[in-house]
Each structure stands twice: as C-alpha cells, then as structure tokens.
C-alpha cells in the first residue's frame, strides 16, 4: 500500500510502498480517509523534533487523521464507522497515565507519538491501532474529522486554563490567540463562542486570507509588527485568556504582560533553546500581585477528542471551507508540504 | 491608646498615642492581643511597597493580628470571642470580588490593605472592622492566632496549585519550599502532612535554628549556596509542587526547571524590577512538553483563613514554640523590628 514517509538522513517526504498492516488482537484495521499536515510534521521532517521508530529506516508521517473502520476485528467498534485516532501510545514501560486514560500527562519516556516520535504515523492507506485509541465521530464530519486532533489540543489547554481559574468566579470576557496558523484559527473559532471579545495576533499584512477569517469570526486582528504582545493591554484591553500557538519563546513571557488581573496564559508552541533578557522581577511581581497563571499544555486525551468532536460539529461551514485550503491526492503528496501565503491547512486524501 | 506607626518621610516605627476608635454600624471593636511582623512590614517601613492611608501623616503598621471582641456592636459575633482580621478592604469603588467574598482576587485599585496600602493596620490596642472581615478561632489558639494570616496565604496558593492540577490524577509526592523565613517554615509545616517528601531551600549555613526546624519537620534542607534551584532535580528529585517564598525573581524561572512533569510552582514573593538573561526557549518548551504550571498568588480570603485555622490547630507545639522566637511588649516594640540570625518570628503583645 502507499505511505508517505521520511527516510533516515532525509528531510523531504517520499511515497513508499509497504505491506498493509494486520491488526493484532484488540486492534482495529482502519482505512485512512484524510490526514492533515501541521507544523510538527515540518519539525519531524527537519529532524528538530521527534525520532524514528526503533529499528526503522523510515518514519511514516502524519498524526492528524480520520478513517473508516475496515475491520473491527472483534472490538466494540463497527465496520464502516468513522474514527479519529489519538497520537500517544505506551512506550515499553508501565505507565499509570495510560492506565488512567491520561496519556497526555505522561512524562517523556513513557510514551511514543504516532507520526512524531518513535512510532509510525497515519499517512498510509491503512493503519492499525487498539480500539481504545479510536474516537468515533458522526459520518457527516468524515471530511473534516482530521481537524479533531488539533482542536483536541486546544480543548485540553482550555480545560487546564479554566480549571486553574476555578477557585473563584473567573470571567473570560477577553480572549487572545497568539498565532494565525491553523491551530491559532481553530482555537480562535473555539473561543469565539466563549469569550465576549476575541483577538488574534499574527505578523501578516493585508490583504491576507487569515485576516479575513479572523474578522469574519468577529475577532480583532492584531498585527504584531504594529502592536507587540505586551502593548496589547494599552492598545486594546488586558486579556483574561491567552493561547500561545506560535512557538515563539518571547511570547511566553510577554503573555504575562498581555494578561489582566486573574488572567491565564496557556502555552502550546514548542520552541528551541533561545537566551534573551527579561525583566524577571516585573514578570514575577505581576504574576503574584495580579494572581496570573502560565500553563504549558501538550497533547490531549480521549476526553478532549470527544469535546473537539462536538466543537468541530458547531463550526460554521464557511469557516471550515476557508481553512481547508489545500487538498492533495496521494500522488500529489509533495504539494501538500508546500507552504504559501494562501495555504492555511493542507491535507492528503487517501480514500473517500 | 498606644499604636505603632510609621510617619510620613520616616523609615522607622514609632509609638504614637491616638484615640481609641469607635465602631460604626456593622463594625466590631476588637481588643488587640498580638500582632506579628513579616517582610511586608519592612517593605512598608522602607516605602518600597504599599502607601499611606489617604490624608494621614502616619500609617499604623501590622496586618497579622489576633484579638478579642470587646464590643460586638449588634453583630453576630460574641463579646470575648477570639478573632483574626483579614487584610483587604474595599476601596471607594464597587467590586464584584468583595461582593463574592473573593477580595484576594480583586485587581489593583479595587482594594486597600490594612497595615500595608491605603489603610491603617492592627498594631494598636484596639481596632474596628466590619464583622464579615473577622474569622473566629478557638480560644486555645489565641496566643498563636496571628499566624493565621500568613498560613492563609499558603492555603490560598495551595488551593490554586491543586485546582490547576485537578484535570488529572496528580501526585504531589515531592514538595519544595523556596525560603526558610517564617512564611517558608509555616508552608513547609503545612506540606509536611501532604507530601511524602519535602524540601526547604535557604542560604544559611549550619548551625542554624531554621535548619533544625526543617529537619525536625522531616524535610531535607537544601543550601542554595551548594545546590542551585535548577540543580535540585539532579541532586534530589524533580518536584511536583514548589512554593516560592523568597521574592528572589530568578527563583520564579528556575522553579520551572525544579519541577518534574505535571508539576506546579506557586509564586508568593514580590520582587522589584530586575533584568536578567534566561533561556526562554528552554523554559517555554519545558512548560509545554511537560505540562508544567506557574501560578502567582497574593492575599487570601475568609475560606483560606478558616482552612488556616484548622492547619494551625494541627501544627505541633514544638514547631510553633520554635518559630515564635521574639515576643515584645508595646514598650519594647523597637526590638520586634530588629533582625538577627536567631529571630524567626517577632510579634508585639498588646494585651492578654
């Protein structure tokens, strides 16, 4: 069968021909429908993040997938059901986090990540996985189901943020998303229903399709070339909730200054080492005197996938149509990895 | 009546003679028993924190108090009842936080702080306050009741930390307190019952009374001159919970490195501006990939005072006796502000 993989020592994806996998006991065979591409895939290609499966000369890419159950193999799932796979699988060690259905909280060493670190991904005509790692979604969501994974990451971050503010009557009136990439836009659409006023920061100039989407969602576009993150309270208003989805390390710190009293910032980006100067005294003091919080969040679990499924079902059609810019067949796979100002979300269609 | 105050333009406390206050409607007249001194009092004296009450040439000091109801003035409290006052009072503005009994979450501008900012403190023979800002405590705690206020700050910080980790099965096996001042020791004693292993960081060399107390509590002393905060995971173990009680701004950042996966650091110190270099990329990445959290926490509300009252009742007698090192009468007030290696907690006794 066809698969899209990166070979050891290479930094570009290739189409390879491999054997169709056979499900083990408790595993399901899934026929892949669509697989999305995000920034992590580029990090895997460049080698800056993740690692190859042990003993393998290639890594099948892809962690944002939707498929259809081809063989339920005696599990509780039904053949023909539309499913979305989660990303983390246990490493060769026991882990209370997997036992508790909280693999997203497992520390490094206790997990591999399909398509990212230590396990093959979903960019293939078929894949197998234990039924417990598959989340059924309604058939009408089959075309957009590969977005459940990125949305689930935002759902987990939102859950952490909300719970951290649950000791008092928190008002999340003003929400800011740092980053207008696909994750930023999906998060913004999620917040549009929850916050009274939403903002999205990017560094693009008009005209730009992401700015159009931001404004169509009712949010205010903040051009980071004109307004720095720490200037946002003065130019706009202090924020109750900030989602960092850029991986730009300085944003983690300026988020503290963008927040108003009792605000919470959740960090989702994964930057490389970078030394710079901060007014650490002012940041520390602001965190304390204004009860601010800064939380890191990675990955997500089945609970977040289920919430993401519901969130996805509520997104307006125009929004999904406008972010799913680049559909490629397997033979056009290379185009899916091309970046351009018009590209928001690329995905490869394996079957329909 | 006698009061201990600092006059405008001065940096040393003075004994002044003022009129005994009369309670307004809804207010209680309290006869002061004991008032503790902490780092904030020194900041008020030096002028680095807080501000004088509007229109006053002096500021009565003290925010850690215990007293006895002298006149209940028609409120639900009983004369003779032992009470501890909270610190924040509404400023001349409406505040939903006071309406919700969450003054600790009010933003700057919505509150004054008795003995600290914009309102007189409790270092006087009598004070008045609305009954809703008084928390009754059992009579056997009268001698140590002025410790309820600092403990309540640790209780609030612990509540924020625990709630921020309540989306998953968090294990707070290893707890670290940064700082071996009175707040650090009171927090350590609180954690000793909750964490399996506790650590307390200070910069003192042996022999030292605080190190003896730390070890008597079953905790491990970490000498910051030998082991930096970010080295603690290698030298000891990664921490699940870190309380920062030093006000040393670099500790806010090295706390992230002291934490293990899913750990939470709560910041309580209030540093001044200080610019320094951090590996912001590594800190950001660690927060995200290990789901770490950093929370600021200031002040506390009646709920935390009630919890602190219970925590205080469970502290061993030897512990309280060993930290309450310096008792001064009103005439010896100046001694209560002297710092020495043997001084842990000073307090002024106004009556018995």
XYZ file of C-alpha atoms in Angstrom:
704
model
C 0.000 0.000 0.000
C 1.012 3.638 -0.387
C 2.502 5.558 2.522
C 4.158 8.959 2.869
C 7.335 8.764 4.910
C 10.652 10.423 5.549
C 13.730 8.239 5.279
C 16.587 8.390 7.734
C 19.001 11.146 6.766
C 16.468 12.844 4.509
C 14.349 15.927 5.107
C 11.762 15.570 2.354
C 8.731 13.288 2.353
C 8.647 10.330 -0.046
C 5.955 7.991 -1.300
C 6.846 4.446 -0.297
C 5.229 1.087 -0.862
C 4.799 -1.041 2.246
C 2.738 -4.012 3.304
C -0.758 -3.407 4.543
C -0.720 -3.946 8.334
C -2.621 -6.782 10.024
C -4.450 -5.922 13.246
C -3.320 -7.763 16.376
C -5.834 -8.865 18.979
C -7.739 -5.823 20.285
C -6.603 -3.783 17.320
C -8.744 -2.358 14.555
C -7.827 -2.034 10.881
C -8.659 1.485 9.703
C -8.857 2.637 6.096
C -7.444 6.149 6.044
C -9.617 8.905 4.625
C -7.679 12.129 5.169
C -4.512 13.150 7.011
C -3.748 16.772 7.874
C -0.340 18.418 7.950
C 0.825 20.832 10.628
C 3.956 22.479 11.920
C 5.018 19.387 13.831
C 5.263 17.462 10.553
C 7.797 20.005 9.319
C 9.746 19.629 12.562
C 9.757 15.861 12.093
C 10.994 16.314 8.514
C 13.771 18.678 9.579
C 14.710 16.414 12.476
C 14.263 19.173 15.063
C 11.504 17.278 16.880
C 10.637 13.625 17.341
C 12.536 10.463 16.472
C 12.195 7.473 14.153
C 10.533 4.237 15.268
C 13.159 1.929 16.772
C 14.921 -0.103 14.119
C 13.140 1.576 11.220
C 14.853 3.297 8.320
C 11.827 5.453 7.702
C 9.100 7.205 9.604
C 5.572 7.274 8.249
C 4.368 10.838 8.757
C 1.041 12.178 9.970
C -0.743 12.450 13.284
C -3.971 14.272 12.304
C -6.097 11.584 10.716
C -9.614 10.414 10.075
C -10.531 6.990 8.758
C -13.198 4.355 8.497
C -13.201 1.030 10.319
C -12.307 -1.588 7.703
C -12.118 -4.495 10.129
C -13.376 -4.160 13.673
C -11.531 -7.402 14.495
C -13.844 -8.366 17.347
C -13.705 -4.988 19.115
C -16.734 -2.902 20.091
C -16.366 -0.678 17.029
C -18.458 -1.275 13.922
C -17.195 -1.716 10.403
C -17.905 1.437 8.417
C -17.731 3.660 11.497
C -15.811 6.945 11.079
C -12.987 7.219 13.616
C -10.197 9.572 14.650
C -7.040 8.088 16.209
C -5.240 9.634 19.174
C -1.494 10.217 18.945
C 0.250 8.782 22.011
C 0.890 5.095 22.597
C 2.650 3.488 25.579
C 6.399 3.020 25.350
C 7.854 -0.252 26.561
C 7.183 0.594 30.181
C 4.239 0.607 32.521
C 2.556 3.981 32.906
C -0.161 4.954 35.322
C -1.067 7.736 32.911
C -2.103 5.272 30.189
C -3.922 3.171 32.792
C -5.854 6.321 33.813
C -6.620 7.259 30.180
C -4.410 10.316 30.608
C -1.559 9.616 28.196
C -1.335 13.352 27.511
C 0.037 13.782 31.036
C 2.634 11.004 30.754
C 6.206 12.218 31.208
C 8.806 11.832 28.467
C 9.952 8.191 28.297
C 6.529 6.687 28.977
C 5.088 7.259 25.516
C 5.740 7.263 21.787
C 3.807 9.508 19.416
C 2.477 8.191 16.137
C 3.898 10.129 13.249
C 6.123 12.177 15.536
C 8.323 10.234 17.927
C 9.088 6.532 17.994
C 6.050 5.267 16.067
C 4.744 5.363 12.530
C 2.049 7.869 11.672
C -1.176 7.693 9.734
C -0.136 8.818 6.239
C -0.832 5.444 4.674
C -3.785 3.771 3.027
C -4.414 1.714 6.168
C -3.302 1.711 9.775
C -3.975 -0.458 12.811
C -4.408 0.633 16.413
C -6.092 -0.590 19.616
C -9.793 0.295 19.621
C -9.378 2.314 22.831
C -7.297 4.866 20.917
C -10.029 5.489 18.325
C -12.768 8.069 18.853
C -15.895 7.589 16.698
C -17.251 10.700 15.030
C -20.533 11.246 13.144
C -20.399 10.391 9.434
C -21.152 13.982 8.311
C -17.832 15.010 9.929
C -15.807 12.461 7.907
C -14.405 15.104 5.540
C -13.226 17.407 8.335
C -12.510 14.789 11.016
C -8.738 15.145 10.736
C -9.217 18.513 12.466
C -10.354 16.772 15.659
C -6.742 16.187 16.696
C -5.584 19.837 16.574
C -8.846 21.045 18.114
C -8.425 18.487 20.924
C -5.118 20.130 21.835
C -6.901 23.461 22.212
C -9.654 21.767 24.231
C -7.110 20.335 26.628
C -5.386 23.686 27.005
C -8.725 25.377 27.620
C -9.631 22.770 30.243
C -6.330 23.347 32.067
C -6.850 27.105 31.906
C -10.447 27.009 33.118
C -9.677 24.604 35.945
C -6.759 26.737 37.093
C -9.221 29.642 37.477
C -11.973 27.595 39.142
C -11.215 28.701 42.702
C -13.059 31.971 42.052
C -15.658 33.491 39.746
C -13.486 33.947 36.710
C -14.736 36.000 33.767
C -13.141 35.089 30.458
C -14.512 38.091 28.608
C -11.432 38.870 26.529
C -9.523 36.099 24.764
C -6.383 36.390 22.664
C -4.806 33.811 20.379
C -1.161 34.316 19.508
C -0.683 32.892 16.028
C -2.891 32.781 12.945
C -1.782 29.392 11.668
C -4.298 26.528 11.504
C -4.125 25.799 15.257
C -4.498 29.501 16.038
C -7.553 29.845 13.800
C -9.169 26.643 15.092
C -8.617 27.886 18.652
C -9.981 31.320 17.816
C -13.154 29.773 16.374
C -13.479 27.746 19.593
C -13.108 30.889 21.741
C -15.459 32.967 19.598
C -18.402 31.230 21.260
C -16.995 31.540 24.788
C -15.381 34.960 25.088
C -17.258 38.209 24.572
C -14.332 39.718 22.702
C -11.611 37.818 20.853
C -8.310 38.871 19.344
C -5.820 37.061 17.125
C -2.219 38.113 16.662
C -0.221 37.475 13.515
C 2.535 39.133 11.530
C 0.843 39.297 8.166
C -0.165 42.436 6.285
C -3.473 42.900 4.497
C -4.780 41.580 2.207
C -4.453 38.146 3.746
C -6.923 35.276 3.894
C -6.292 34.562 7.588
C -7.099 38.187 8.489
C -10.369 37.850 6.575
C -11.216 34.700 8.548
C -10.288 36.338 11.868
C -12.612 39.261 11.153
C -15.382 37.039 9.813
C -15.206 35.217 13.173
C -15.899 38.576 14.830
C -12.381 38.839 16.246
C -9.914 41.727 16.090
C -6.704 41.157 14.148
C -3.579 42.352 15.961
C -0.620 42.915 13.653
C 2.442 42.054 15.717
C 4.559 44.372 13.554
C 2.458 47.275 14.834
C 1.446 46.116 18.302
C 3.758 43.971 20.427
C 2.150 41.398 22.697
C 2.997 43.382 25.829
C 1.378 46.507 24.358
C -1.988 44.820 23.847
C -3.495 45.880 27.216
C -2.862 49.546 26.363
C -3.853 49.370 22.696
C -6.831 47.034 23.165
C -7.540 45.707 26.669
C -5.991 43.383 29.264
C -6.714 39.755 28.414
C -8.392 37.141 30.573
C -7.177 34.234 28.480
C -4.220 33.976 26.124
C -3.438 30.964 23.922
C 0.131 30.910 22.645
C 0.245 28.958 19.381
C 3.387 30.326 17.767
C 6.305 28.550 19.441
C 7.964 31.978 19.679
C 9.611 31.808 23.095
C 9.395 35.542 23.837
C 5.630 35.225 23.593
C 5.581 33.005 26.674
C 6.915 35.916 28.703
C 5.057 38.789 27.064
C 1.883 36.753 27.595
C 2.200 37.585 31.301
C 2.079 41.281 30.393
C -0.835 40.829 27.975
C -2.933 39.342 30.772
C -5.127 41.341 33.081
C -5.619 40.519 36.750
C -6.502 36.843 37.305
C -5.731 36.060 33.670
C -4.297 32.788 32.445
C -1.970 32.096 29.551
C -1.650 28.640 28.043
C 1.409 27.794 26.021
C 1.185 25.281 23.173
C 4.201 26.065 20.995
C 7.458 24.135 21.257
C 10.443 26.478 20.797
C 14.118 25.603 20.613
C 16.675 26.987 23.065
C 16.885 30.777 22.963
C 18.543 33.039 25.514
C 17.250 36.567 25.926
C 16.823 39.249 28.585
C 13.595 39.663 30.504
C 12.534 41.948 33.320
C 12.162 38.909 35.519
C 11.369 40.992 38.581
C 8.430 42.699 36.874
C 7.108 39.404 35.442
C 7.353 37.660 38.808
C 5.708 40.603 40.582
C 2.867 40.803 38.034
C 2.195 37.086 38.333
C 1.916 37.402 42.120
C 0.160 40.728 42.663
C -2.404 40.018 39.953
C -2.888 36.289 40.568
C -1.852 35.467 36.993
C -1.164 31.959 35.731
C 1.003 30.487 32.980
C 0.381 26.886 31.953
C 2.061 24.614 29.449
C -0.085 22.102 27.606
C 0.820 19.298 25.243
C -1.156 16.573 23.512
C -4.696 15.560 24.545
C -6.691 12.517 25.593
C -9.928 10.825 24.530
C -11.999 13.179 26.707
C -10.598 16.139 24.759
C -11.176 14.366 21.435
C -14.828 13.929 22.314
C -15.128 17.594 23.188
C -13.282 18.531 19.993
C -15.745 16.418 18.016
C -18.595 18.494 19.458
C -16.746 21.756 18.883
C -15.975 20.772 15.297
C -19.647 19.990 14.680
C -20.516 23.553 15.712
C -18.001 25.337 13.491
C -19.694 27.186 10.638
C -19.290 25.589 7.217
C -17.743 28.721 5.717
C -15.012 28.617 8.374
C -14.037 25.014 7.718
C -14.176 25.533 3.962
C -11.940 28.585 4.204
C -9.216 26.991 6.311
C -9.074 23.672 4.399
C -7.257 25.301 1.533
C -5.156 22.543 0.029
C -6.429 19.060 -0.763
C -3.944 16.683 -2.365
C -4.250 13.143 -3.610
C -1.564 10.623 -2.676
C 0.188 11.219 -5.988
C 0.178 14.975 -5.306
C 1.558 14.481 -1.793
C 4.556 16.779 -2.344
C 2.222 19.731 -2.953
C 0.706 19.205 0.496
C 4.060 20.126 2.033
C 4.465 23.336 0.030
C 3.902 26.471 2.076
C 2.442 29.666 0.593
C 0.555 32.732 1.865
C -2.675 31.210 0.576
C -2.128 27.857 2.281
C -3.785 27.522 5.644
C -4.432 23.799 6.078
C -3.154 21.109 3.722
C -4.264 17.519 3.830
C -3.825 14.347 1.841
C -6.846 12.372 0.791
C -6.155 8.629 0.790
C -9.714 7.474 0.085
C -13.289 8.666 0.258
C -4.356 54.380 73.140
C -0.944 53.109 72.038
C -0.252 52.357 68.401
C 2.900 51.522 66.418
C 3.123 53.533 63.232
C 5.493 54.928 60.679
C 5.286 58.634 59.975
C 5.448 60.116 56.514
C 9.048 60.573 55.433
C 10.349 58.221 58.116
C 11.504 54.627 57.846
C 11.433 53.576 61.496
C 8.398 52.607 63.536
C 7.273 54.903 66.343
C 4.945 54.569 69.297
C 2.120 57.056 68.950
C -0.857 57.958 71.059
C -4.173 58.071 69.218
C -7.844 57.996 70.065
C -9.460 54.642 70.574
C -11.694 54.016 67.535
C -15.483 53.810 67.764
C -17.157 51.065 65.729
C -19.606 52.201 63.029
C -22.775 50.258 62.350
C -21.904 46.669 61.389
C -18.422 47.103 62.802
C -16.924 45.341 65.767
C -14.489 46.774 68.311
C -11.585 44.379 68.794
C -9.042 44.482 71.604
C -5.737 43.502 70.056
C -3.863 40.572 71.592
C -0.845 40.014 69.377
C 0.397 41.344 66.042
C 3.095 39.570 64.026
C 5.775 41.191 61.885
C 6.810 39.961 58.473
C 8.793 41.048 55.438
C 5.942 43.188 54.146
C 6.160 45.363 57.250
C 9.779 46.130 56.436
C 8.764 46.996 52.860
C 6.115 49.351 54.227
C 8.715 50.942 56.507
C 11.201 51.403 53.678
C 8.472 52.692 51.388
C 9.134 50.053 48.708
C 5.632 48.591 48.997
C 2.249 49.960 49.980
C 1.069 53.513 50.609
C -0.231 55.641 53.481
C -3.960 55.991 54.185
C -5.311 58.969 52.244
C -4.831 62.213 54.133
C -2.916 60.615 57.001
C 0.536 61.638 58.158
C 1.192 58.223 59.593
C 0.434 54.612 58.843
C -0.369 52.224 61.673
C 1.583 49.052 60.902
C 0.615 45.405 61.156
C -1.552 43.023 59.136
C -1.054 39.734 61.058
C -3.260 40.103 64.105
C -5.347 38.285 66.638
C -7.708 39.934 69.068
C -10.758 39.533 71.250
C -14.179 41.007 70.583
C -14.529 43.928 73.013
C -17.841 45.169 71.648
C -19.845 43.078 69.202
C -21.925 46.203 68.475
C -25.015 44.256 67.455
C -23.230 41.916 65.036
C -23.415 38.118 65.148
C -20.070 37.883 66.957
C -19.930 37.430 70.716
C -18.012 39.563 73.145
C -14.937 37.690 74.328
C -14.662 35.690 71.113
C -11.135 35.336 69.692
C -10.940 36.671 66.136
C -8.458 37.148 63.327
C -8.987 40.029 60.868
C -8.468 39.721 57.120
C -6.314 42.311 55.359
C -8.137 43.681 52.311
C -10.976 46.198 52.463
C -12.900 47.716 49.556
C -11.555 50.922 48.055
C -14.018 53.655 47.172
C -15.402 51.700 44.242
C -17.787 48.832 43.700
C -16.100 45.458 43.332
C -17.685 42.165 42.375
C -14.785 40.462 44.121
C -15.790 41.833 47.521
C -19.432 41.010 46.766
C -18.325 37.409 46.040
C -16.195 37.214 49.201
C -13.115 36.980 46.984
C -11.261 40.210 47.795
C -7.989 38.329 47.297
C -8.780 38.220 43.568
C -9.656 41.917 43.264
C -7.424 43.804 40.846
C -5.291 46.738 41.990
C -7.479 49.790 42.529
C -10.432 47.906 43.991
C -8.935 47.376 47.454
C -6.859 48.828 50.236
C -4.811 46.648 52.579
C -4.813 47.258 56.300
C -1.322 47.946 57.551
C 0.069 47.846 54.025
C -1.620 50.055 51.477
C -4.142 52.816 51.999
C -5.482 51.735 55.397
C -4.257 51.612 58.974
C -3.073 48.280 60.340
C -3.656 46.419 63.564
C -0.658 47.463 65.702
C -2.796 49.327 68.215
C -4.547 48.480 71.443
C -7.898 48.419 69.675
C -9.158 48.315 66.106
C -12.573 48.303 64.444
C -13.668 46.412 61.368
C -16.859 45.007 59.821
C -17.772 41.667 61.360
C -17.600 39.951 57.945
C -13.841 40.531 57.892
C -13.274 38.744 61.215
C -12.728 34.993 61.435
C -13.370 33.446 64.860
C -10.778 30.993 66.116
C -10.850 28.653 69.123
C -9.663 30.207 72.367
C -6.694 27.811 72.764
C -5.277 29.323 69.559
C -5.379 32.886 70.901
C -1.623 33.007 71.534
C -0.702 31.820 68.031
C -3.680 33.228 66.118
C -1.675 35.989 64.441
C -0.131 33.178 62.354
C -3.499 32.512 60.691
C -2.895 35.354 58.208
C 0.448 34.108 56.821
C -0.782 30.496 56.794
C -3.904 31.604 54.894
C -1.680 32.916 52.115
C -0.076 29.487 51.810
C -3.526 27.865 51.878
C -4.699 30.026 49.023
C -1.579 29.268 46.991
C -2.018 25.555 47.670
C -5.655 25.726 46.585
C -4.696 27.428 43.324
C -1.969 24.850 42.731
C -4.167 21.856 43.481
C -7.045 23.122 41.377
C -4.719 23.790 38.450
C -3.748 20.111 38.567
C -7.276 18.765 39.045
C -7.838 17.762 35.408
C -5.805 14.590 36.003
C -4.633 12.300 38.793
C -1.893 14.483 40.162
C 0.573 13.079 42.683
C 2.153 15.688 44.915
C 4.768 13.349 46.344
C 7.670 15.793 46.391
C 7.224 19.346 47.658
C 9.783 22.123 47.817
C 9.603 25.431 49.636
C 11.977 28.163 48.473
C 12.777 30.248 51.516
C 13.218 29.455 55.192
C 11.736 32.623 56.605
C 8.552 32.456 58.710
C 6.258 32.036 55.670
C 8.548 29.364 54.247
C 8.579 27.408 57.507
C 4.827 27.728 58.041
C 4.283 26.485 54.471
C 6.740 23.642 54.934
C 4.899 22.500 58.074
C 1.663 22.602 56.068
C 3.171 20.476 53.282
C 4.801 18.013 55.670
C 1.416 16.354 56.151
C 0.545 16.319 52.440
C 3.706 15.451 50.512
C 5.631 12.240 51.016
C 8.928 14.073 50.777
C 9.536 17.750 51.489
C 12.484 20.043 50.881
C 13.230 23.582 52.007
C 15.800 25.845 50.376
C 17.694 28.551 52.210
C 21.095 30.194 52.106
C 22.136 29.686 55.701
C 24.997 27.550 56.957
C 24.801 25.212 59.928
C 24.354 25.584 62.836
C 21.127 27.458 62.269
C 17.800 27.246 64.081
C 15.746 27.193 60.868
C 17.712 24.201 59.558
C 16.993 22.386 62.833
C 13.278 23.093 62.407
C 13.317 21.972 58.762
C 14.896 18.670 59.715
C 12.665 18.204 62.754
C 9.730 18.540 60.345
C 11.191 15.600 58.404
C 12.215 17.759 55.456
C 15.543 17.981 53.646
C 17.425 21.272 53.858
C 18.803 22.479 50.520
C 21.613 25.006 50.882
C 21.266 27.329 47.888
C 24.984 28.133 48.081
C 25.672 24.467 47.274
C 22.683 23.491 45.149
C 21.003 25.961 42.814
C 17.254 25.666 42.359
C 17.603 24.323 38.810
C 20.011 21.621 40.024
C 17.531 20.192 42.521
C 16.071 17.534 40.159
C 19.559 16.068 39.614
C 20.781 16.375 43.196
C 17.485 15.368 44.859
C 14.482 14.691 42.620
C 12.116 16.575 40.305
C 9.438 18.382 42.294
C 5.678 18.077 41.980
C 4.998 21.278 43.897
C 7.199 24.304 44.502
C 6.301 27.253 46.747
C 8.389 30.336 46.091
C 8.545 32.424 49.274
C 11.704 34.441 48.736
C 10.790 37.277 46.396
C 14.003 36.468 44.501
C 12.912 36.933 40.884
C 15.314 34.373 39.404
C 13.594 31.735 41.509
C 10.366 32.224 39.537
C 12.183 30.976 36.441
C 14.377 28.291 37.963
C 11.214 26.934 39.598
C 10.184 25.728 36.123
C 13.394 23.693 35.985
C 12.984 22.353 39.521
C 9.591 20.902 38.609
C 9.068 17.432 37.235
C 6.459 16.601 34.609
C 3.000 17.969 35.519
C 4.478 19.949 38.388
C 3.200 23.296 39.561
C 5.068 26.236 41.026
C 3.296 28.916 43.033
C 4.933 32.290 43.453
C 4.303 34.333 46.606
C 7.247 36.742 46.748
C 7.034 40.299 45.451
C 10.316 41.305 43.800
C 11.301 44.677 42.395
C 12.285 45.175 38.753
C 15.306 43.116 37.758
C 16.504 42.399 34.240
C 18.435 39.199 33.586
C 19.008 36.608 30.895
C 17.023 33.400 30.741
C 16.951 30.506 28.316
C 13.408 31.457 27.440
C 13.184 28.824 24.729
C 14.048 26.015 27.128
C 11.672 27.323 29.818
C 8.807 27.683 27.341
C 9.494 24.214 25.891
C 9.651 22.595 29.347
C 6.388 24.198 30.387
C 4.678 22.818 27.278
C 6.203 19.367 26.808
C 5.881 18.534 30.500
C 2.537 20.214 31.184
C 4.076 22.407 33.880
C 2.298 25.340 35.511
C 3.430 28.572 37.144
C 0.922 30.498 39.241
C 1.104 33.767 41.097
C -0.835 34.084 44.338
C -1.442 37.052 46.598
C -3.514 37.593 49.720
C -6.299 35.224 50.833
C -9.980 35.239 51.703
C -12.148 34.043 54.600
C -12.272 30.486 53.180
C -8.474 30.333 53.364
C -8.466 31.808 56.874
C -10.785 29.039 58.018
C -8.540 26.414 56.480
C -5.501 28.113 58.024
C -7.200 27.995 61.420
C -7.526 24.216 61.044
C -3.966 23.845 59.774
C -2.666 25.935 62.668
C -4.523 23.744 65.171
C -2.675 20.707 63.800
C 0.836 22.156 63.971
C 2.905 20.513 66.704
C 3.519 22.653 69.792
C 7.311 22.369 69.475
C 7.090 23.832 65.971
C 5.070 26.883 66.991
C 7.231 27.427 70.057
C 10.396 27.289 67.989
C 9.320 29.758 65.310
C 7.766 32.317 67.724
C 11.168 33.495 68.822
C 10.677 37.115 69.767
C 7.862 38.403 71.964
C 7.872 42.121 72.712
C 5.619 44.295 74.797
C 4.404 47.606 73.365
C 7.203 49.453 75.155
C 9.756 47.051 73.628
C 8.274 47.488 70.138
C 11.565 48.568 68.577
C 13.115 45.193 69.447
C 10.401 43.449 67.441
C 11.798 45.078 64.285
C 15.394 44.016 64.945
C 16.580 41.190 62.688
C 19.089 38.581 63.810
C 20.023 35.010 62.862
C 18.096 33.744 65.881
C 14.947 35.713 65.066
C 12.360 33.781 63.135
C 9.042 35.379 64.050
C 8.665 38.546 66.088
C 5.393 39.781 67.464
C 4.114 42.506 69.708
C 1.824 41.625 72.573
C -0.768 44.366 73.200
C -2.824 42.530 75.807
C -3.519 39.023 77.079
